[in-house]
């Protein structure tokens, strides 16, 4: 049955739509189009997001590795440190690049000694110096090893980062430094899309509250990205999942 | 003897599709049978002693295993709606020596909606077809202002749908949320051989050393995945079978069988929970699809697949949904009057 009560052709009635249907379809199409326009994007970003952030505040979800339960969860873990530079000019970025370049041997030798790292690299993104790495084992132990093996290089980098002066020299502020690194390790969105609802409930201390509406998932994601500008989308692809750096070295006979 | 639970399960599915054709499958009704071969990888036999994971050679040449595959649309309606948002199925029969066979049944959804029989009955009740209500323009504006995604427009010609009921069920049952969320966005593949298919349940495999491992299987298309996400304007309702015929006349299509090995603590008996991405994956073999079966009745519609048609080396887990599927498939088979599963008494 059509909206104005006339039968459609499929129902054995007339194929002609009433003007009310026609108007409804046009309005529908206009709304679908509206959602894709720049003015709507502007309104959404400048008005709707701040409004809903005020109306339904969300806590910033913590960064760092997700809880590891099974042995396989402890291999090939990601660390994505995003550290805002104090000097946000090209000079500031160049100083960060220089701090890495001057200490390349020390970094590589240190990572060889840590032994649990698959990959590690420094990247400058906008006004941030970032360190992205894939490692095995416990996060705190990884950073502890890091402090022992390349702490001095890291001190040189952290010195250029906002708030970094409070945690260097890292060798003298081990626990504080670990917490600082954890705080700069970005939130890792779960591989399971609906887990963001659970993460937020846990952060709010209302796990199992039963406040479920799957259609609210986009808003919850938007509001989380409003307070957490940098996130890792899932745990990433692995070409050889489940194997530690030590197992790979052993298998290929390149251990040390 | 008839199993009352299996009968209820099949009846509940049939009730979701008012235009069900009694001679056809109650779900995944529209499909196409394809012929091909399967070749185990070099490492497969080190993990599993099952016959289809061994490498057979005759006079030094590898002999692949013949297979029959049925691709299908998930709906229980006998009408083809290839362009609609729907889960697709891929059931593979490996033809082994001496007229024996084993099946691997997979779908494009990575997880299932429910954990057992009672939940399944509730879910199918919620998923009953109701008249599709296109969201009004005013409601859509309300959604946009609330930072919610407006409900997708139904594709042309869709008057009935179970989507509203399944969403309502998911909002009340957390275990169903992931599958419902993914099913809502699954779209329509541009080809049956350009989608990933998951066997969803956990099975246990036994290696030549006697080691028993929990595993989950997936088929990965060598041609890559390509999906039409926005199905609301898709008027093309009959293209998947034609595309497959065209494709296979020109060149075979290949799918890789990936096996993920679970760890202690992973959800072994719960198909609603995915396993972490860090689990070890092993390539178990390659499926080569060569031609659309000439006899679609014999090699498609009259075939009776069953996830419990297994061979030594592969065992079912204690997943209650997997157990229920064994008997429900058999009940459905009887109703259609097709070949009996060899392991079940008549």
Coordinates of C-alpha atoms in Angstrom, one line a residue:
Chain A
X1 CA 0.0 0.0 0.0
X2 CA 1.4 3.4 -0.9
X3 CA 1.6 6.2 1.5
X4 CA -1.6 8.0 0.2
X5 CA -3.6 4.8 0.3
X6 CA -3.5 4.0 -3.4
X7 CA -2.4 0.5 -4.4
X8 CA 0.9 0.1 -6.2
X9 CA 1.2 -2.1 -9.3
X10 CA 2.8 -4.9 -7.3
X11 CA -0.3 -5.0 -5.1
X12 CA -2.5 -5.3 -8.2
X13 CA -3.5 -1.6 -8.2
X14 CA -2.5 1.3 -10.3
X15 CA 1.2 1.9 -11.1
X16 CA 0.8 5.6 -10.8
X17 CA 2.2 7.1 -7.6
X18 CA 0.3 9.9 -5.9
X19 CA 1.8 13.4 -5.6
X20 CA 2.4 12.7 -1.9
X21 CA 4.6 9.7 -2.7
X22 CA 6.5 11.7 -5.3
X23 CA 7.1 14.4 -2.8
X24 CA 8.1 11.9 -0.1
X25 CA 10.7 10.3 -2.5
X26 CA 12.1 13.6 -3.4
X27 CA 12.4 14.6 0.2
X28 CA 14.1 11.3 1.0
X29 CA 16.6 11.7 -1.8
X30 CA 17.3 15.3 -0.6
X31 CA 18.1 14.1 2.9
X32 CA 20.3 11.3 1.6
X33 CA 22.2 13.9 -0.5
X34 CA 22.2 16.3 2.4
X35 CA 24.3 13.9 4.6
X36 CA 27.0 14.0 1.9
X37 CA 27.4 17.8 1.6
X38 CA 30.1 20.0 3.0
X39 CA 27.7 22.3 4.9
X40 CA 26.3 19.3 6.8
X41 CA 29.9 18.1 7.5
X42 CA 30.6 21.6 8.8
X43 CA 27.5 21.6 11.0
X44 CA 28.3 18.0 12.2
X45 CA 31.9 18.9 13.1
X46 CA 31.3 22.3 14.6
X47 CA 27.9 22.0 16.3
X48 CA 26.7 18.4 16.6
X49 CA 29.9 16.9 17.9
X50 CA 30.5 19.5 20.6
X51 CA 26.8 19.3 21.5
X52 CA 26.8 15.6 21.9
X53 CA 30.2 15.6 23.6
X54 CA 28.6 18.0 26.2
X55 CA 25.4 16.1 26.4
X56 CA 26.8 12.5 26.6
X57 CA 30.5 13.0 27.6
X58 CA 32.8 10.0 27.0
X59 CA 36.1 9.3 28.7
X60 CA 39.3 9.1 26.7
X61 CA 40.1 5.5 26.3
X62 CA 43.6 4.6 27.5
X63 CA 46.3 3.7 25.1
X64 CA 48.8 0.9 25.3
X65 CA 48.4 -2.8 24.5
X66 CA 45.1 -4.5 25.0
X67 CA 45.0 -7.0 27.8
X68 CA 46.8 -10.3 26.9
X69 CA 45.0 -13.4 28.0
X70 CA 46.5 -16.2 26.0
X71 CA 50.1 -16.8 25.1
X72 CA 49.6 -15.8 21.5
X73 CA 48.4 -12.4 22.7
X74 CA 51.9 -11.6 23.9
X75 CA 53.5 -11.8 20.5
X76 CA 53.7 -9.1 17.8
X77 CA 52.2 -6.4 19.9
X78 CA 52.1 -2.9 18.7
X79 CA 53.5 0.3 20.3
X80 CA 52.4 3.5 18.6
X81 CA 54.0 6.4 20.4
X82 CA 52.8 9.8 19.3
X83 CA 54.7 12.5 21.0
X84 CA 53.9 16.2 20.4
X85 CA 57.1 18.3 19.8
X86 CA 57.7 21.4 21.9
X87 CA 58.9 23.4 18.9
X88 CA 56.2 23.0 16.2
X89 CA 58.3 24.7 13.5
X90 CA 60.3 23.0 10.8
X91 CA 63.3 23.7 13.0
X92 CA 61.7 21.6 15.8
X93 CA 61.0 18.8 13.5
X94 CA 64.6 18.9 12.1
X95 CA 66.0 18.8 15.7
X96 CA 63.9 15.6 16.3
X97 CA 65.2 14.1 13.0
X98 CA 68.8 15.0 14.0
X99 CA 68.4 13.4 17.4
X100 CA 67.5 10.1 15.7
X101 CA 70.0 10.4 12.9
X102 CA 72.9 11.1 15.3
X103 CA 72.1 8.0 17.3
X104 CA 71.3 5.4 14.7
X105 CA 74.0 3.0 15.7
X106 CA 73.0 3.2 19.3
X107 CA 69.3 2.6 18.5
X108 CA 70.0 -0.4 16.3
X109 CA 72.5 -2.0 18.7
X110 CA 70.0 -1.3 21.6
X111 CA 67.1 -2.9 19.7
X112 CA 69.3 -5.9 18.9
X113 CA 70.0 -6.3 22.6
X114 CA 66.4 -6.0 23.6
X115 CA 65.9 -9.0 21.3
X116 CA 62.1 -9.0 21.3
X117 CA 61.4 -6.4 18.8
X118 CA 60.3 -7.3 15.2
X119 CA 60.2 -3.8 13.7
X120 CA 60.7 -0.3 15.1
X121 CA 60.8 3.1 13.3
X122 CA 60.7 6.8 14.0
X123 CA 58.3 8.9 12.0
X124 CA 57.5 12.6 12.0
X125 CA 53.8 13.2 11.5
X126 CA 52.8 16.9 11.6
X127 CA 54.2 18.2 14.8
X128 CA 54.7 14.8 16.4
X129 CA 57.7 12.6 16.7
X130 CA 56.4 9.1 16.6
X131 CA 57.9 5.7 17.3
X132 CA 56.0 2.7 15.9
X133 CA 57.2 -0.7 16.9
X134 CA 56.1 -4.4 17.0
X135 CA 57.4 -6.3 20.0
X136 CA 56.9 -9.5 22.0
X137 CA 56.2 -9.8 25.7
X138 CA 55.1 -7.5 28.4
X139 CA 54.9 -3.8 27.8
X140 CA 56.5 -2.7 31.0
X141 CA 59.4 -5.1 30.5
X142 CA 59.8 -3.8 26.9
X143 CA 60.2 -0.2 28.1
X144 CA 62.5 -1.3 31.0
X145 CA 64.8 -3.0 28.5
X146 CA 64.5 0.0 26.3
X147 CA 65.7 2.3 29.1
X148 CA 68.7 0.1 29.8
X149 CA 69.7 -0.3 26.2
X150 CA 68.9 3.0 24.5
X151 CA 67.6 5.2 27.3
X152 CA 70.1 7.9 26.6
X153 CA 68.9 8.2 23.0
X154 CA 65.3 8.2 24.1
X155 CA 66.2 11.0 26.6
X156 CA 67.5 13.1 23.7
X157 CA 64.2 12.6 21.9
X158 CA 61.9 13.0 24.9
X159 CA 63.7 16.3 25.8
X160 CA 62.2 17.7 22.6
X161 CA 58.7 16.6 23.5
X162 CA 56.0 18.4 25.5
X163 CA 56.2 17.4 29.2
X164 CA 59.3 15.3 28.5
X165 CA 61.5 17.1 30.9
X166 CA 59.6 15.6 33.8
X167 CA 60.7 12.0 33.0
X168 CA 64.3 12.3 32.0
X169 CA 66.9 11.0 32.6
X170 CA 64.8 7.9 32.1
X171 CA 67.2 5.7 34.1
X172 CA 66.4 7.8 37.2
X173 CA 62.7 7.8 36.7
X174 CA 62.0 4.3 35.5
X175 CA 58.4 3.9 36.6
X176 CA 57.4 7.4 35.8
X177 CA 59.0 7.0 32.3
X178 CA 57.0 3.8 31.7
X179 CA 53.8 5.5 32.6
X180 CA 54.7 8.5 30.4
X181 CA 55.3 6.1 27.4
X182 CA 52.1 4.3 28.1
X183 CA 50.2 7.5 28.1
X184 CA 51.6 8.4 24.7
X185 CA 50.9 5.0 23.2
X186 CA 47.7 5.6 21.3
X187 CA 44.4 3.8 21.9
X188 CA 44.1 0.6 20.0
X189 CA 40.6 0.1 18.7
X190 CA 39.7 -3.5 18.9
X191 CA 39.5 -5.7 15.8
X192 CA 36.0 -6.5 16.9
X193 CA 33.8 -3.5 15.8
X194 CA 31.3 -3.7 18.7
X195 CA 34.1 -3.9 21.3
X196 CA 34.3 0.0 21.4
X197 CA 30.9 -0.1 23.2
X198 CA 32.4 -2.5 25.8
X199 CA 35.6 -0.4 26.1
X200 CA 33.6 2.7 26.8
X201 CA 31.5 1.0 29.4
X202 CA 34.5 -0.3 31.1
X203 CA 36.1 3.2 31.1
X204 CA 32.9 4.6 32.6
X205 CA 32.7 1.8 35.2
X206 CA 29.3 0.7 34.0
X207 CA 30.2 -2.6 32.4
X208 CA 27.1 -4.7 31.8
X209 CA 24.8 -1.6 32.0
X210 CA 22.8 -3.0 29.1
X211 CA 22.6 0.4 27.4
X212 CA 22.8 -1.1 24.0
X213 CA 21.7 0.4 20.7
X214 CA 23.8 -0.7 17.8
X215 CA 22.7 2.4 15.9
X216 CA 24.5 4.5 18.5
X217 CA 27.8 2.9 17.6
X218 CA 28.8 5.6 15.0
X219 CA 28.1 8.4 17.6
X220 CA 30.2 6.6 20.3
X221 CA 33.0 6.2 17.8
X222 CA 32.8 9.9 16.8
X223 CA 32.8 11.1 20.4
X224 CA 35.8 8.8 21.2
X225 CA 37.7 10.2 18.3
X226 CA 36.8 13.7 19.5
X227 CA 38.7 13.1 22.8
X228 CA 41.3 10.6 21.3
X229 CA 42.5 12.2 18.1
X230 CA 45.0 9.5 17.3
X231 CA 44.1 5.8 17.4
X232 CA 45.2 2.6 15.9
X233 CA 42.5 1.0 13.8
X234 CA 42.6 -2.7 14.9
X235 CA 45.7 -4.7 15.7
X236 CA 46.8 -4.7 12.1
X237 CA 47.7 -7.4 9.5
X238 CA 50.3 -10.0 10.3
X239 CA 52.0 -12.0 7.5
X240 CA 53.2 -14.6 10.0
X241 CA 51.0 -14.3 13.0
X242 CA 51.7 -16.2 16.2
X243 CA 55.5 -16.2 16.1
X244 CA 57.9 -14.3 18.3
X245 CA 61.0 -12.6 17.0
X246 CA 63.0 -15.2 18.8
X247 CA 61.2 -18.1 17.1
X248 CA 61.7 -16.5 13.7
X249 CA 65.4 -16.1 14.3
X250 CA 65.7 -19.6 15.5
X251 CA 63.8 -21.1 12.6
X252 CA 66.0 -19.3 10.1
X253 CA 69.2 -19.9 12.0
X254 CA 70.0 -16.2 12.4
X255 CA 69.9 -16.1 16.2
X256 CA 72.1 -14.2 18.4
Chain B
X1 CA 13.6 -41.2 13.9
X2 CA 12.6 -37.5 13.6
X3 CA 14.4 -35.2 15.9
X4 CA 11.9 -32.8 17.4
X5 CA 14.5 -30.1 18.0
X6 CA 15.8 -30.3 14.5
X7 CA 12.2 -30.1 13.2
X8 CA 11.6 -27.0 15.3
X9 CA 14.8 -25.4 14.0
X10 CA 13.9 -26.0 10.4
X11 CA 10.3 -24.9 11.0
X12 CA 11.5 -21.7 12.6
X13 CA 13.7 -20.9 9.6
X14 CA 10.8 -21.6 7.2
X15 CA 8.5 -19.3 9.1
X16 CA 10.9 -16.5 8.4
X17 CA 10.3 -16.8 4.6
X18 CA 6.6 -16.8 3.7
X19 CA 7.4 -17.7 0.1
X20 CA 9.4 -20.8 1.0
X21 CA 9.1 -23.5 -1.6
X22 CA 8.7 -26.9 0.2
X23 CA 10.9 -28.7 -2.3
X24 CA 13.8 -26.4 -1.7
X25 CA 16.3 -25.6 1.0
X26 CA 14.7 -23.6 3.8
X27 CA 17.7 -21.2 3.7
X28 CA 20.4 -20.5 1.2
X29 CA 17.7 -21.5 -1.3
X30 CA 19.1 -20.0 -4.4
X31 CA 22.5 -21.4 -5.5
X32 CA 24.7 -22.7 -8.2
X33 CA 26.8 -25.9 -8.3
X34 CA 30.3 -25.7 -9.5
X35 CA 32.9 -28.4 -10.3
X36 CA 36.6 -28.2 -9.5
X37 CA 39.6 -29.6 -7.6
X38 CA 41.4 -29.2 -4.4
X39 CA 45.1 -29.5 -3.8
X40 CA 46.5 -29.6 -0.3
X41 CA 49.5 -27.4 0.5
X42 CA 52.9 -28.9 1.2
X43 CA 52.4 -28.2 5.0
X44 CA 48.8 -29.3 5.3
X45 CA 49.6 -33.0 6.0
X46 CA 52.0 -32.0 8.9
X47 CA 48.9 -30.6 10.7
X48 CA 46.1 -33.0 9.7
X49 CA 45.9 -36.6 8.7
X50 CA 42.5 -36.1 6.9
X51 CA 42.6 -37.6 3.4
X52 CA 42.0 -34.4 1.5
X53 CA 45.0 -32.8 3.3
X54 CA 47.4 -35.4 2.0
X55 CA 49.4 -35.1 -1.3
X56 CA 48.6 -37.9 -3.6
X57 CA 50.9 -38.7 -6.6
X58 CA 50.5 -41.1 -9.5
X59 CA 53.6 -41.7 -11.5
X60 CA 55.2 -38.7 -9.9
X61 CA 52.4 -36.3 -10.8
X62 CA 50.1 -34.7 -8.2
X63 CA 46.5 -35.8 -8.3
X64 CA 44.1 -33.2 -7.0
X65 CA 40.9 -34.1 -5.2
X66 CA 37.6 -33.5 -7.2
X67 CA 35.2 -31.2 -5.4
X68 CA 31.7 -30.0 -5.9
X69 CA 30.9 -26.5 -4.6
X70 CA 27.6 -24.8 -4.1
X71 CA 27.5 -21.0 -3.9
X72 CA 24.3 -19.5 -2.5
X73 CA 22.5 -16.5 -1.4
X74 CA 21.6 -16.6 2.3
X75 CA 17.9 -15.9 2.0
X76 CA 15.3 -18.7 2.2
X77 CA 13.2 -17.0 -0.5
X78 CA 13.2 -19.0 -3.8
X79 CA 13.4 -15.6 -5.6
X80 CA 16.8 -14.4 -6.7
X81 CA 18.0 -11.1 -5.2
X82 CA 21.7 -11.2 -6.0
X83 CA 22.1 -7.4 -5.5
X84 CA 20.5 -7.3 -2.0
X85 CA 22.5 -7.0 1.2
X86 CA 22.8 -10.7 2.2
X87 CA 25.1 -13.3 3.6
X88 CA 26.4 -15.7 0.9
X89 CA 27.2 -19.4 1.3
X90 CA 29.9 -21.7 0.0
X91 CA 29.5 -25.4 0.7
X92 CA 32.3 -27.6 -0.5
X93 CA 32.2 -31.4 -0.9
X94 CA 35.6 -33.1 -1.2
X95 CA 35.1 -36.4 -3.2
X96 CA 37.4 -38.9 -1.6
X97 CA 38.5 -42.4 -2.5
X98 CA 35.8 -45.1 -2.5
X99 CA 32.8 -42.9 -2.9
X100 CA 33.5 -41.3 0.5
X101 CA 33.2 -37.5 1.0
X102 CA 33.7 -34.7 3.5
X103 CA 32.0 -31.3 3.6
X104 CA 33.1 -27.9 4.6
X105 CA 30.3 -25.3 4.9
X106 CA 31.2 -21.6 5.0
X107 CA 29.5 -18.2 4.8
X108 CA 30.6 -14.6 4.3
X109 CA 29.8 -13.7 7.9
X110 CA 32.7 -14.3 10.2
X111 CA 30.6 -15.0 13.3
X112 CA 27.2 -16.5 13.9
X113 CA 24.3 -14.8 15.6
X114 CA 23.6 -17.2 18.5
X115 CA 25.3 -19.8 20.7
X116 CA 22.7 -22.6 20.8
X117 CA 19.3 -24.0 20.0
X118 CA 17.1 -21.9 22.3
X119 CA 18.8 -18.7 21.3
X120 CA 18.4 -19.7 17.6
X121 CA 14.7 -20.2 18.0
X122 CA 14.3 -16.8 19.7
X123 CA 16.5 -15.2 17.0
X124 CA 14.5 -16.6 14.1
X125 CA 11.3 -15.5 15.9
X126 CA 12.7 -11.9 16.0
X127 CA 13.9 -12.2 12.4
X128 CA 10.3 -12.8 11.0
X129 CA 9.7 -10.8 7.9
X130 CA 7.8 -7.6 8.4
X131 CA 6.8 -4.9 5.9
X132 CA 9.9 -2.8 5.2
X133 CA 9.4 0.6 6.6
X134 CA 11.5 3.1 4.7
X135 CA 12.7 5.6 7.2
X136 CA 11.0 8.9 6.7
X137 CA 13.0 12.0 5.7
X138 CA 12.2 13.6 9.0
X139 CA 13.4 10.6 11.0
X140 CA 16.6 10.6 8.8
X141 CA 17.2 14.2 9.7
X142 CA 16.7 13.3 13.3
X143 CA 19.3 10.5 13.0
X144 CA 21.8 12.8 11.4
X145 CA 21.3 15.4 14.1
X146 CA 21.8 12.6 16.7
X147 CA 25.0 11.5 14.9
X148 CA 23.4 8.2 14.1
X149 CA 23.5 6.5 10.8
X150 CA 20.1 6.6 9.1
X151 CA 18.7 3.2 8.3
X152 CA 19.7 2.2 4.8
X153 CA 17.0 2.5 2.1
X154 CA 15.7 -0.9 1.1
X155 CA 16.7 -2.0 -2.4
X156 CA 14.2 -1.6 -5.2
X157 CA 11.5 -4.3 -4.9
X158 CA 12.1 -5.3 -1.2
X159 CA 8.8 -5.1 0.6
X160 CA 9.5 -7.5 3.5
X161 CA 12.6 -7.8 5.7
X162 CA 13.7 -9.3 8.9
X163 CA 16.3 -6.5 9.5
X164 CA 14.2 -4.5 12.1
X165 CA 13.7 -7.6 14.2
X166 CA 17.3 -8.7 14.1
X167 CA 18.5 -5.3 15.1
X168 CA 16.0 -5.3 18.0
X169 CA 17.3 -8.8 19.0
X170 CA 20.9 -7.6 18.9
X171 CA 20.2 -4.6 21.0
X172 CA 18.9 -7.0 23.7
X173 CA 21.5 -9.7 23.3
X174 CA 25.1 -8.7 23.2
X175 CA 26.4 -12.0 21.9
X176 CA 24.4 -11.3 18.6
X177 CA 25.7 -7.8 18.2
X178 CA 28.8 -8.4 16.1
X179 CA 27.1 -10.7 13.6
X180 CA 24.1 -8.4 13.3
X181 CA 26.3 -5.4 12.9
X182 CA 28.4 -7.1 10.2
X183 CA 25.4 -8.6 8.4
X184 CA 23.8 -5.1 8.2
X185 CA 26.8 -3.9 6.3
X186 CA 27.8 -7.0 4.3
X187 CA 26.5 -5.7 1.0
X188 CA 26.5 -7.9 -2.2
X189 CA 29.6 -9.4 -3.7
X190 CA 30.3 -8.6 -7.4
X191 CA 31.1 -12.3 -7.8
X192 CA 30.6 -15.5 -5.7
X193 CA 34.4 -16.0 -6.0
X194 CA 35.3 -12.5 -4.8
X195 CA 34.3 -12.9 -1.2
X196 CA 35.8 -14.5 1.9
X197 CA 33.9 -17.4 3.4
X198 CA 34.2 -18.5 7.0
X199 CA 33.4 -22.0 8.3
X200 CA 32.7 -20.1 11.7
X201 CA 32.6 -23.1 14.0
X202 CA 35.7 -24.7 15.7
X203 CA 36.8 -28.1 14.6
X204 CA 39.6 -30.2 16.0
X205 CA 42.2 -31.6 13.7
X206 CA 44.6 -34.4 14.4
X207 CA 48.2 -34.4 13.1
X208 CA 50.4 -37.4 12.2
X209 CA 52.1 -37.0 15.5
X210 CA 48.7 -37.3 17.3
X211 CA 48.6 -33.7 18.3
X212 CA 45.0 -32.4 18.4
X213 CA 44.5 -28.7 17.5
X214 CA 41.4 -26.5 17.6
X215 CA 41.0 -24.7 14.3
X216 CA 38.7 -22.5 12.2
X217 CA 38.7 -22.5 8.4
X218 CA 38.2 -19.7 5.9
X219 CA 38.3 -19.6 2.1
X220 CA 40.2 -16.5 0.7
X221 CA 39.6 -15.6 -3.0
X222 CA 42.8 -15.4 -5.1
X223 CA 40.9 -12.8 -7.3
X224 CA 40.5 -10.6 -4.2
X225 CA 37.4 -9.3 -2.4
X226 CA 35.0 -6.9 -4.1
X227 CA 31.7 -6.0 -2.7
X228 CA 28.9 -3.5 -3.6
X229 CA 28.4 -1.9 -0.2
X230 CA 25.5 0.4 -1.1
X231 CA 22.8 -2.0 -2.2
X232 CA 20.0 0.5 -1.9
X233 CA 20.1 1.5 -5.5
X234 CA 21.0 -1.9 -6.9
X235 CA 18.4 -3.0 -9.4
X236 CA 20.5 -5.9 -10.7
X237 CA 19.0 -9.0 -9.0
X238 CA 20.3 -11.7 -11.3
X239 CA 24.0 -11.5 -12.0
X240 CA 26.0 -13.8 -9.7
X241 CA 25.3 -17.0 -11.5
X242 CA 25.8 -15.4 -14.9
X243 CA 29.1 -13.8 -13.8
X244 CA 30.4 -17.1 -12.6
X245 CA 29.5 -18.9 -15.8
X246 CA 31.2 -16.2 -17.9
X247 CA 34.3 -16.1 -15.6
X248 CA 34.8 -19.9 -15.5
X249 CA 34.5 -20.1 -19.3
X250 CA 37.5 -17.8 -19.6
X251 CA 39.7 -18.9 -16.7
X252 CA 39.5 -21.1 -13.5
X253 CA 38.8 -19.3 -10.2
X254 CA 40.9 -20.1 -7.2
X255 CA 40.3 -19.9 -3.4
X256 CA 42.9 -20.5 -0.7
X257 CA 41.9 -22.5 2.3
X258 CA 43.3 -20.8 5.4
X259 CA 43.3 -22.5 8.8
X260 CA 43.6 -20.5 12.1
X261 CA 44.9 -22.4 15.1
X262 CA 43.2 -21.6 18.3
X263 CA 44.8 -21.4 21.7
X264 CA 43.7 -22.4 25.2
X265 CA 41.2 -19.9 26.3
X266 CA 39.8 -19.1 22.8
X267 CA 36.1 -19.4 22.2
X268 CA 36.0 -23.1 21.1
X269 CA 32.3 -23.7 21.6
X270 CA 31.0 -20.3 20.8
X271 CA 30.6 -19.2 17.2
X272 CA 29.6 -15.6 18.1
X273 CA 33.1 -14.8 19.3
X274 CA 36.0 -14.2 16.9
X275 CA 39.5 -15.3 17.6
X276 CA 42.2 -12.7 18.0
X277 CA 44.2 -11.8 14.9
X278 CA 47.4 -12.9 16.4
X279 CA 46.7 -16.6 16.1
X280 CA 48.8 -18.8 13.8
X281 CA 47.4 -19.1 10.3
X282 CA 48.3 -22.0 7.9
X283 CA 47.5 -22.3 4.2
X284 CA 45.9 -25.8 3.9
X285 CA 45.4 -25.8 0.2
X286 CA 44.0 -24.3 -3.0
X287 CA 40.6 -24.8 -4.5
X288 CA 40.4 -24.5 -8.3
X289 CA 36.9 -23.9 -9.7
X290 CA 36.8 -25.1 -13.3
X291 CA 33.2 -25.1 -14.6
X292 CA 29.6 -24.6 -13.6
X293 CA 28.1 -28.1 -13.1
X294 CA 26.1 -29.2 -16.1
X295 CA 23.5 -31.0 -14.0
X296 CA 22.4 -28.4 -11.5
X297 CA 19.9 -30.7 -10.0
X298 CA 22.4 -33.4 -9.2
X299 CA 25.3 -31.2 -8.4
X300 CA 23.5 -28.4 -6.6
X301 CA 19.9 -28.7 -5.6
X302 CA 19.9 -32.4 -4.7
X303 CA 23.2 -32.4 -2.9
X304 CA 22.8 -32.6 0.8
X305 CA 25.7 -31.0 2.7
X306 CA 26.3 -31.5 6.4
X307 CA 29.0 -29.9 8.6
X308 CA 29.3 -33.2 10.4
X309 CA 30.3 -35.1 7.2
X310 CA 33.8 -35.5 8.4
X311 CA 36.7 -37.9 7.9
X312 CA 39.3 -39.3 10.3
X313 CA 41.6 -36.4 11.3
X314 CA 38.8 -33.8 11.7
X315 CA 36.4 -33.8 14.6
X316 CA 33.6 -31.4 15.5
X317 CA 33.9 -29.2 18.6
X318 CA 31.3 -29.2 21.4
X319 CA 29.7 -26.1 19.9
X320 CA 25.9 -26.6 20.6
X321 CA 25.1 -24.7 17.4
X322 CA 27.3 -27.0 15.3
X323 CA 25.6 -30.0 17.0
X324 CA 22.2 -28.6 16.2
X325 CA 23.2 -28.0 12.5
X326 CA 23.9 -31.7 12.1
X327 CA 20.4 -32.7 12.8
X328 CA 18.7 -29.7 11.3
X329 CA 20.5 -30.3 8.0
X330 CA 19.4 -33.9 8.1
X331 CA 15.8 -32.9 8.8
X332 CA 15.9 -30.4 5.9
X333 CA 17.4 -33.1 3.7
X334 CA 14.6 -35.5 4.5
X335 CA 12.0 -32.9 3.6
X336 CA 13.6 -32.3 0.3
X337 CA 13.9 -36.0 -0.3
X338 CA 17.6 -36.0 -1.2
X339 CA 20.5 -38.4 -0.5
X340 CA 20.9 -39.4 3.1
X341 CA 24.0 -38.4 5.1
X342 CA 26.0 -41.7 5.5
X343 CA 26.6 -41.3 9.2
X344 CA 23.0 -40.9 10.3
X345 CA 20.4 -43.7 10.7
X346 CA 17.4 -43.4 8.4

